[in-house]
GROMACS .gro file of C-alpha atoms in nm:
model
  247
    1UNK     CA    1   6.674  14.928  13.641
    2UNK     CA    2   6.647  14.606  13.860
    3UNK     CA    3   6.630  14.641  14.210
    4UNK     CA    4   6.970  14.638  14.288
    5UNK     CA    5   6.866  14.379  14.634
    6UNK     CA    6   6.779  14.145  14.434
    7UNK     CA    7   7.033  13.872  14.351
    8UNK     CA    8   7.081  13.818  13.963
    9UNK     CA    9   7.159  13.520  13.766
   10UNK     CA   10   7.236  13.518  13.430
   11UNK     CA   11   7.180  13.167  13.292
   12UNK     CA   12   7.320  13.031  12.914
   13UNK     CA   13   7.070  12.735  12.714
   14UNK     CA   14   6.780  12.839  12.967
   15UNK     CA   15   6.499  12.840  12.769
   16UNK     CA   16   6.437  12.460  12.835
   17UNK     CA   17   6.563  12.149  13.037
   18UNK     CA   18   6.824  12.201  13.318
   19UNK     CA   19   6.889  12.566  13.275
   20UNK     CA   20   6.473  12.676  13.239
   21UNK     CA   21   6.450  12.472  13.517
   22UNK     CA   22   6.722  12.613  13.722
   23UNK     CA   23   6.573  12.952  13.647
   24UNK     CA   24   6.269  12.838  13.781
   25UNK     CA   25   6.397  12.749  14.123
   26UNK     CA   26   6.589  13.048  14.108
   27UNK     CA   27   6.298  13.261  14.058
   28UNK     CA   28   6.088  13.136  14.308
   29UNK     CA   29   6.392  13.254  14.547
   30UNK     CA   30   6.315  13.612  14.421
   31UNK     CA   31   6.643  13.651  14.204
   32UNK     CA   32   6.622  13.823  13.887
   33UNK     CA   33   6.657  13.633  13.622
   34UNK     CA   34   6.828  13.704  13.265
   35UNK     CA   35   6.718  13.399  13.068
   36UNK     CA   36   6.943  13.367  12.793
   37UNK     CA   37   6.847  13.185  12.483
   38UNK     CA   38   6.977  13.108  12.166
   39UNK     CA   39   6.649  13.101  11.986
   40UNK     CA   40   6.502  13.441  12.058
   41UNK     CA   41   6.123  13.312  11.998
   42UNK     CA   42   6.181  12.998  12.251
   43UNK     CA   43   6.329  13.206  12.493
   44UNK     CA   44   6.104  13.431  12.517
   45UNK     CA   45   5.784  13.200  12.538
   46UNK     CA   46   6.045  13.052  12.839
   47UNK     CA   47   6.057  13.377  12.992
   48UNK     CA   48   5.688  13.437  12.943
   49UNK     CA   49   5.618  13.138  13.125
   50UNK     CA   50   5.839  13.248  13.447
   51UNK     CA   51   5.750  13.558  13.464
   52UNK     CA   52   5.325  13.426  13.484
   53UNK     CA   53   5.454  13.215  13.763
   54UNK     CA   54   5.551  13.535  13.931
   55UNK     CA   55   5.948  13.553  13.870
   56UNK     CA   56   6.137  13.901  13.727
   57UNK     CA   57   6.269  13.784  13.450
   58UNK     CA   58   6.445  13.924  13.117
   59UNK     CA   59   6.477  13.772  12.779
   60UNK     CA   60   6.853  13.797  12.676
   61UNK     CA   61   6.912  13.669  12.318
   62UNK     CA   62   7.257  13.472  12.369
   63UNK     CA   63   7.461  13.283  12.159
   64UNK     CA   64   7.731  13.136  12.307
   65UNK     CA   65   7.928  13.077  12.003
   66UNK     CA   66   7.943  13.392  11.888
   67UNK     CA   67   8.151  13.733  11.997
   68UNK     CA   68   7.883  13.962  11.878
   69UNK     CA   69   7.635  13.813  12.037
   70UNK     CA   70   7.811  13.753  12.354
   71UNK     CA   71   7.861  14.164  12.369
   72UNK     CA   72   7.520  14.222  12.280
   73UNK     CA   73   7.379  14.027  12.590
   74UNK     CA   74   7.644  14.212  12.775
   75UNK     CA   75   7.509  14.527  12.702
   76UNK     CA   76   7.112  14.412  12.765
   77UNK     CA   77   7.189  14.278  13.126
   78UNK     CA   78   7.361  14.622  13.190
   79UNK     CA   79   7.048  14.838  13.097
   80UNK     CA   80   6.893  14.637  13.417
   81UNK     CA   81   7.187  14.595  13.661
   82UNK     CA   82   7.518  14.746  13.743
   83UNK     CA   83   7.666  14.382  13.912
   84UNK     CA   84   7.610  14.009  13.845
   85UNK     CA   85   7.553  13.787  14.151
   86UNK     CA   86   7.571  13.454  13.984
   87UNK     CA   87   7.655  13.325  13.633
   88UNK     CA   88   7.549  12.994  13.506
   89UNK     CA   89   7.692  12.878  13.220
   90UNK     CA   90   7.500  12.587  13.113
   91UNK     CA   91   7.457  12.553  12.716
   92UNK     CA   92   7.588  12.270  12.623
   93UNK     CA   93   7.616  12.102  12.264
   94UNK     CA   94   7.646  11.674  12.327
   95UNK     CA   95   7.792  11.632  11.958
   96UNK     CA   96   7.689  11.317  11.754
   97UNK     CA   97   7.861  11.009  11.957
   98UNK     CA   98   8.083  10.953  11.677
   99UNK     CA   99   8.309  10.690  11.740
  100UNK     CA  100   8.731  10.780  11.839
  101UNK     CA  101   8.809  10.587  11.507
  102UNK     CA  102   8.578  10.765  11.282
  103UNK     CA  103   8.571  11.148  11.498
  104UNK     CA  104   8.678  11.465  11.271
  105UNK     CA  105   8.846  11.804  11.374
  106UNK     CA  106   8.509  11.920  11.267
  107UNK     CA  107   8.313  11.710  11.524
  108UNK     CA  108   8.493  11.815  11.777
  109UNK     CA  109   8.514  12.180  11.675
  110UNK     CA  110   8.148  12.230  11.691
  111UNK     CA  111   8.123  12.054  12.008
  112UNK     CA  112   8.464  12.257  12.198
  113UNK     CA  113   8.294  12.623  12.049
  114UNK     CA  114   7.952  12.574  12.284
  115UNK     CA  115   8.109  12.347  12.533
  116UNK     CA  116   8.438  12.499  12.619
  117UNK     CA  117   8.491  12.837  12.429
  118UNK     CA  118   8.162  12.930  12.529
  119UNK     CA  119   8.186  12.922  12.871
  120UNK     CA  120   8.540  13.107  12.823
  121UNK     CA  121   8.389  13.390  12.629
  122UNK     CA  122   8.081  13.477  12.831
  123UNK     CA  123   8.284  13.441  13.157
  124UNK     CA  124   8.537  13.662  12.998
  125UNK     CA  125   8.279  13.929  12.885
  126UNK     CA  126   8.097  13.905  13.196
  127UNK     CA  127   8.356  13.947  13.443
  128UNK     CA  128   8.378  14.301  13.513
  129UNK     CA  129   7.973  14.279  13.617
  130UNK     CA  130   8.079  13.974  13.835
  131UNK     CA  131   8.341  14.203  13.973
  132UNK     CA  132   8.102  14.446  14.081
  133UNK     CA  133   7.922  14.205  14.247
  134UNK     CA  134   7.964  14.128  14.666
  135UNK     CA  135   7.949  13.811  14.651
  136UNK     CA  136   8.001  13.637  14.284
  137UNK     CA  137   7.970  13.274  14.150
  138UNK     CA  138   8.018  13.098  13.853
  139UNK     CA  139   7.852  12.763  13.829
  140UNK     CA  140   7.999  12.570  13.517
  141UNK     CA  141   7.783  12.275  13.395
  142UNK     CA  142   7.945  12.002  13.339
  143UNK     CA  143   7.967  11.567  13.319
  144UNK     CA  144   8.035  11.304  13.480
  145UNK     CA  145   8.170  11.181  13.110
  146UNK     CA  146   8.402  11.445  13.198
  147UNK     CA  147   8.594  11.281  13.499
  148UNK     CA  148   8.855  11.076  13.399
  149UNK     CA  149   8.730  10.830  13.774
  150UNK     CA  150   8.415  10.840  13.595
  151UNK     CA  151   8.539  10.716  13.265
  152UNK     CA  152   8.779  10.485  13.358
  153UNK     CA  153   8.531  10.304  13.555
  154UNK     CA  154   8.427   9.997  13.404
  155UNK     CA  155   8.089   9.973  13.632
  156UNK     CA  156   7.991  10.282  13.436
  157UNK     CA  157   7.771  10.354  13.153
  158UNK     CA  158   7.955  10.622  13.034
  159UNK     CA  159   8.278  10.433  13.021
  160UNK     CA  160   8.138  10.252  12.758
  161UNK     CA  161   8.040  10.560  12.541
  162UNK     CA  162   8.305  10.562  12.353
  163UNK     CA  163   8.319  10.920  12.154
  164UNK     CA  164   8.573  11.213  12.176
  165UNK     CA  165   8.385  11.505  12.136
  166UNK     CA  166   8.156  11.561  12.455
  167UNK     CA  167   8.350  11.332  12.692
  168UNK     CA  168   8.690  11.534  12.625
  169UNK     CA  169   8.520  11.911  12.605
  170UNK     CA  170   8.367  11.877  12.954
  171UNK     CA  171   8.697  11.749  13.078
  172UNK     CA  172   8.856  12.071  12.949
  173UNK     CA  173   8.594  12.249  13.153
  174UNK     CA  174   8.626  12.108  13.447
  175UNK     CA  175   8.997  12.230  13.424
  176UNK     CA  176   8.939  12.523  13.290
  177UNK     CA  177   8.663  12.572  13.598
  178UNK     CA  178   9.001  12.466  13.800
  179UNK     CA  179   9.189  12.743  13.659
  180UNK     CA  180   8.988  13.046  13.720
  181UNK     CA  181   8.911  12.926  14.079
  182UNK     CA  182   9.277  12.924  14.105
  183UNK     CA  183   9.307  13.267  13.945
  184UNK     CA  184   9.029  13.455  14.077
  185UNK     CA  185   8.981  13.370  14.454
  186UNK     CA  186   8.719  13.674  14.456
  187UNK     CA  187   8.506  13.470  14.247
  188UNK     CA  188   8.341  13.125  14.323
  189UNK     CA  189   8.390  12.922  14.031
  190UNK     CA  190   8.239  12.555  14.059
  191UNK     CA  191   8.172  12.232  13.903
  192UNK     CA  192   7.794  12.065  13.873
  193UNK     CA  193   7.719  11.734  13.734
  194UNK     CA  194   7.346  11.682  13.711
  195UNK     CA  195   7.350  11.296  13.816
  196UNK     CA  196   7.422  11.097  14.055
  197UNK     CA  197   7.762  10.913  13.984
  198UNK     CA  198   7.733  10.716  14.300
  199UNK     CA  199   7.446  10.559  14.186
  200UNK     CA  200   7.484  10.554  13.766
  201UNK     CA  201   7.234  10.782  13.744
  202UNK     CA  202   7.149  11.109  13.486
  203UNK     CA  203   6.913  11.359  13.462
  204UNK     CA  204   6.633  11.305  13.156
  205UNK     CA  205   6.693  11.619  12.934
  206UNK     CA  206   6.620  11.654  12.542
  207UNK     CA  207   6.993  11.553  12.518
  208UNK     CA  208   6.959  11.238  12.646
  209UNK     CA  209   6.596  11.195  12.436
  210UNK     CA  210   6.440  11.179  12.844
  211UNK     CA  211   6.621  10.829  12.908
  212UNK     CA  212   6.781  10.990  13.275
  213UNK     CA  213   6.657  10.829  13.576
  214UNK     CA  214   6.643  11.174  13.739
  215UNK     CA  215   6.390  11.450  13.683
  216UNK     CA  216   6.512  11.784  13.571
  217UNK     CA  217   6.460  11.902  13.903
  218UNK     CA  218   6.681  11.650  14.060
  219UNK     CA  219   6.923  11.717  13.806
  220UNK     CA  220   6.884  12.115  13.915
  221UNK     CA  221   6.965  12.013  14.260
  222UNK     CA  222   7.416  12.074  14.215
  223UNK     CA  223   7.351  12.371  13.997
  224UNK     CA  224   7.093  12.554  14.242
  225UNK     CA  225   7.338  12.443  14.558
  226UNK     CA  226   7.643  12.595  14.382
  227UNK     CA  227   7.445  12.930  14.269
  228UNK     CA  228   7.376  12.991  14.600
  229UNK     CA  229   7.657  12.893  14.799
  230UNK     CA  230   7.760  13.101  15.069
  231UNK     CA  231   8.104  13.376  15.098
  232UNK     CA  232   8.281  13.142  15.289
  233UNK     CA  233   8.252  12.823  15.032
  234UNK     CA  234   8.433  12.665  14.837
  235UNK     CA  235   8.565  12.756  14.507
  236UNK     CA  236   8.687  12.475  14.253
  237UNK     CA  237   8.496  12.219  14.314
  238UNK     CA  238   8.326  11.963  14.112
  239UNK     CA  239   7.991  11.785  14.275
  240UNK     CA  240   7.680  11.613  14.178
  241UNK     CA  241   7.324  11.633  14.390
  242UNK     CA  242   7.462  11.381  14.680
  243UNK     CA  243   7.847  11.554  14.727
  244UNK     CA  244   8.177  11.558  14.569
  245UNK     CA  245   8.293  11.403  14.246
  246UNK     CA  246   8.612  11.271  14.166
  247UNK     CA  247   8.858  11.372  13.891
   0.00000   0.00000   0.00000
C-alpha cells in the first residue's frame, strides 16, 4: 500500500510531453504518482525514468477510450491507495486539421472519444476514490482553441485554424469541466491551457511537431498550479500560466 500521507495523482497520456512532465514536477513534490499510459512499454520506460530520479511512481496501463480498460486502472490504483488526491486528465487526441467543409462524423468521433468521453469516463470511474479523498481536484487539460474569445479573435493563430474536430471537443470540455464544478462543490474541477493566450503563445509538444514557443515545463506551469491548489480555491475555472482565460 502507498503511504496513505502522501498526496496521489493519477495522470492520463503521461508517459511523454505535458503530462510526463507534469508527473515530474509532481514527483519531485513527493506525491505518488500513477503514470497512466496507453502504450504499456512507453509508459513504463516513463515510469522507470521517474522513479531513478527518486519519485514513487506506478505504471497504470490506461486507455482512455476504452471501458475495460478504464476499470482495470481503477482496480490497479486501488491495490496502492484507498483515496485519490488529484486527477489529471490530460490525454488528448488533436485529430487531423481537416477542414469544416471536408470534416466527417468519423473525424470527429475519434477525436470527441479521447478528448471529451475520456475525460467523462475516467472521472466517472474515479470518483468514488476522489470522494474518499480530503481534499480532491480534477485538473482537465484543455485549449485555448477551445474558447470561443480565443477563436473569435482575429489577432490569433488559432482563429485561423480552421478545423472542427479539436477546436469544438475542448470547447465541450471546458463545459463539461463547468458542469461538474457546478455539480460537485466537494470536488475542485478546473480548466488549464498550457499557453499563454495573452501573448499567442503554446507549449512545444509532439502534437504541435515542437513548433510552441514555450517549453514543456512552462506549459506544466497551469496544470501543476491547479493540482495543487488549496481547499479554499476555486472550482470552475479555466486559466493559462499568467491567470484567467476567457470563454
Amino acid at each position: 500500500m502507498t503511504n496513505s500521507e502522501q498526496t496521489s495523482v493519477l495522470i492520463t497520456g503521461a508517459n511523454k510531453g505535458l503530462g510526463l512532465e507534469a508527473a515530474r514536477r509532481l514527483g519531485e513534490q513527493g506525491w505518488t504518482i500513477f503514470l497512466g499510459s496507453r502504450d504499456e512499454c512507453r509508459g513504463q520506460a516513463a515510469a522507470d525514468k521517474l522513479a531513478d530520479g527518486g519519485a514513487n511512481v506506478v505504471m497504470v496501463p490506461l486507455d482512455v477510450t476504452s471501458d475495460e480498460s478504464v476499470t482495470a486502472a481503477v482496480r490497479i490504483v486501488r491495490e496502492h491507495t484507498d483515496r485519490l488526491d488529484v486527477l489529471i486528465n490530460n490525454a488528448g487526441a488533436p485529430g487531423k486539421a481537416i477542414a469544416p467543409a471536408d470534416a466527417t462524423v468519423d473525424e470527429i468521433h475519434s477525436v470527441y472519444d479521447t478528448n471529451v468521453y475520456g475525460p467523462i469516463r475516467v472521472t466517472q470511474a474515479f470518483l468514488p476514490l476522489l470522494r474518499a479523498a480530503d481534499h480532491p481536484r480534477v485538473v482537465m487539460v484543455s485549449s485555448a482553441a477551445g474558447s470561443f474569445a480565443v477563436v473569435t479573435d482575429p489577432e490569433q493563430p488559432v482563429s485561423k485554424m480552421h478545423e472542427l474536430a479539436y477546436s469544438s471537443s475542448k470547447a465541450a470540455l471546458n463545459m463539461i469541466t463547468v458542469r461538474y464544478a457546478k455539480a460537485l462543490p466537494e470536488i475542485k474541477f478546473n480548466i488549464a491551457t498550457p499557453g499563454e493566450v495573452v501573448n499567442r503563445k503554446f507549449a512545444a509538444t509532439d502534437m504541435n511537431h515542437h513548433t510552441g514557443q514555450l517549453t514543456v515545463t512552462e506549459g506544466t506551469d497551469s496544470i501543476v498550479r491547479l493540482a495543487t491548489i488549496g481547499a479554499d480555491g476555486p472550482s470552475g475555472i479555466f486559466v493559462d500560466r499568467l491567470g484567467p482565460v476567457a470563454w
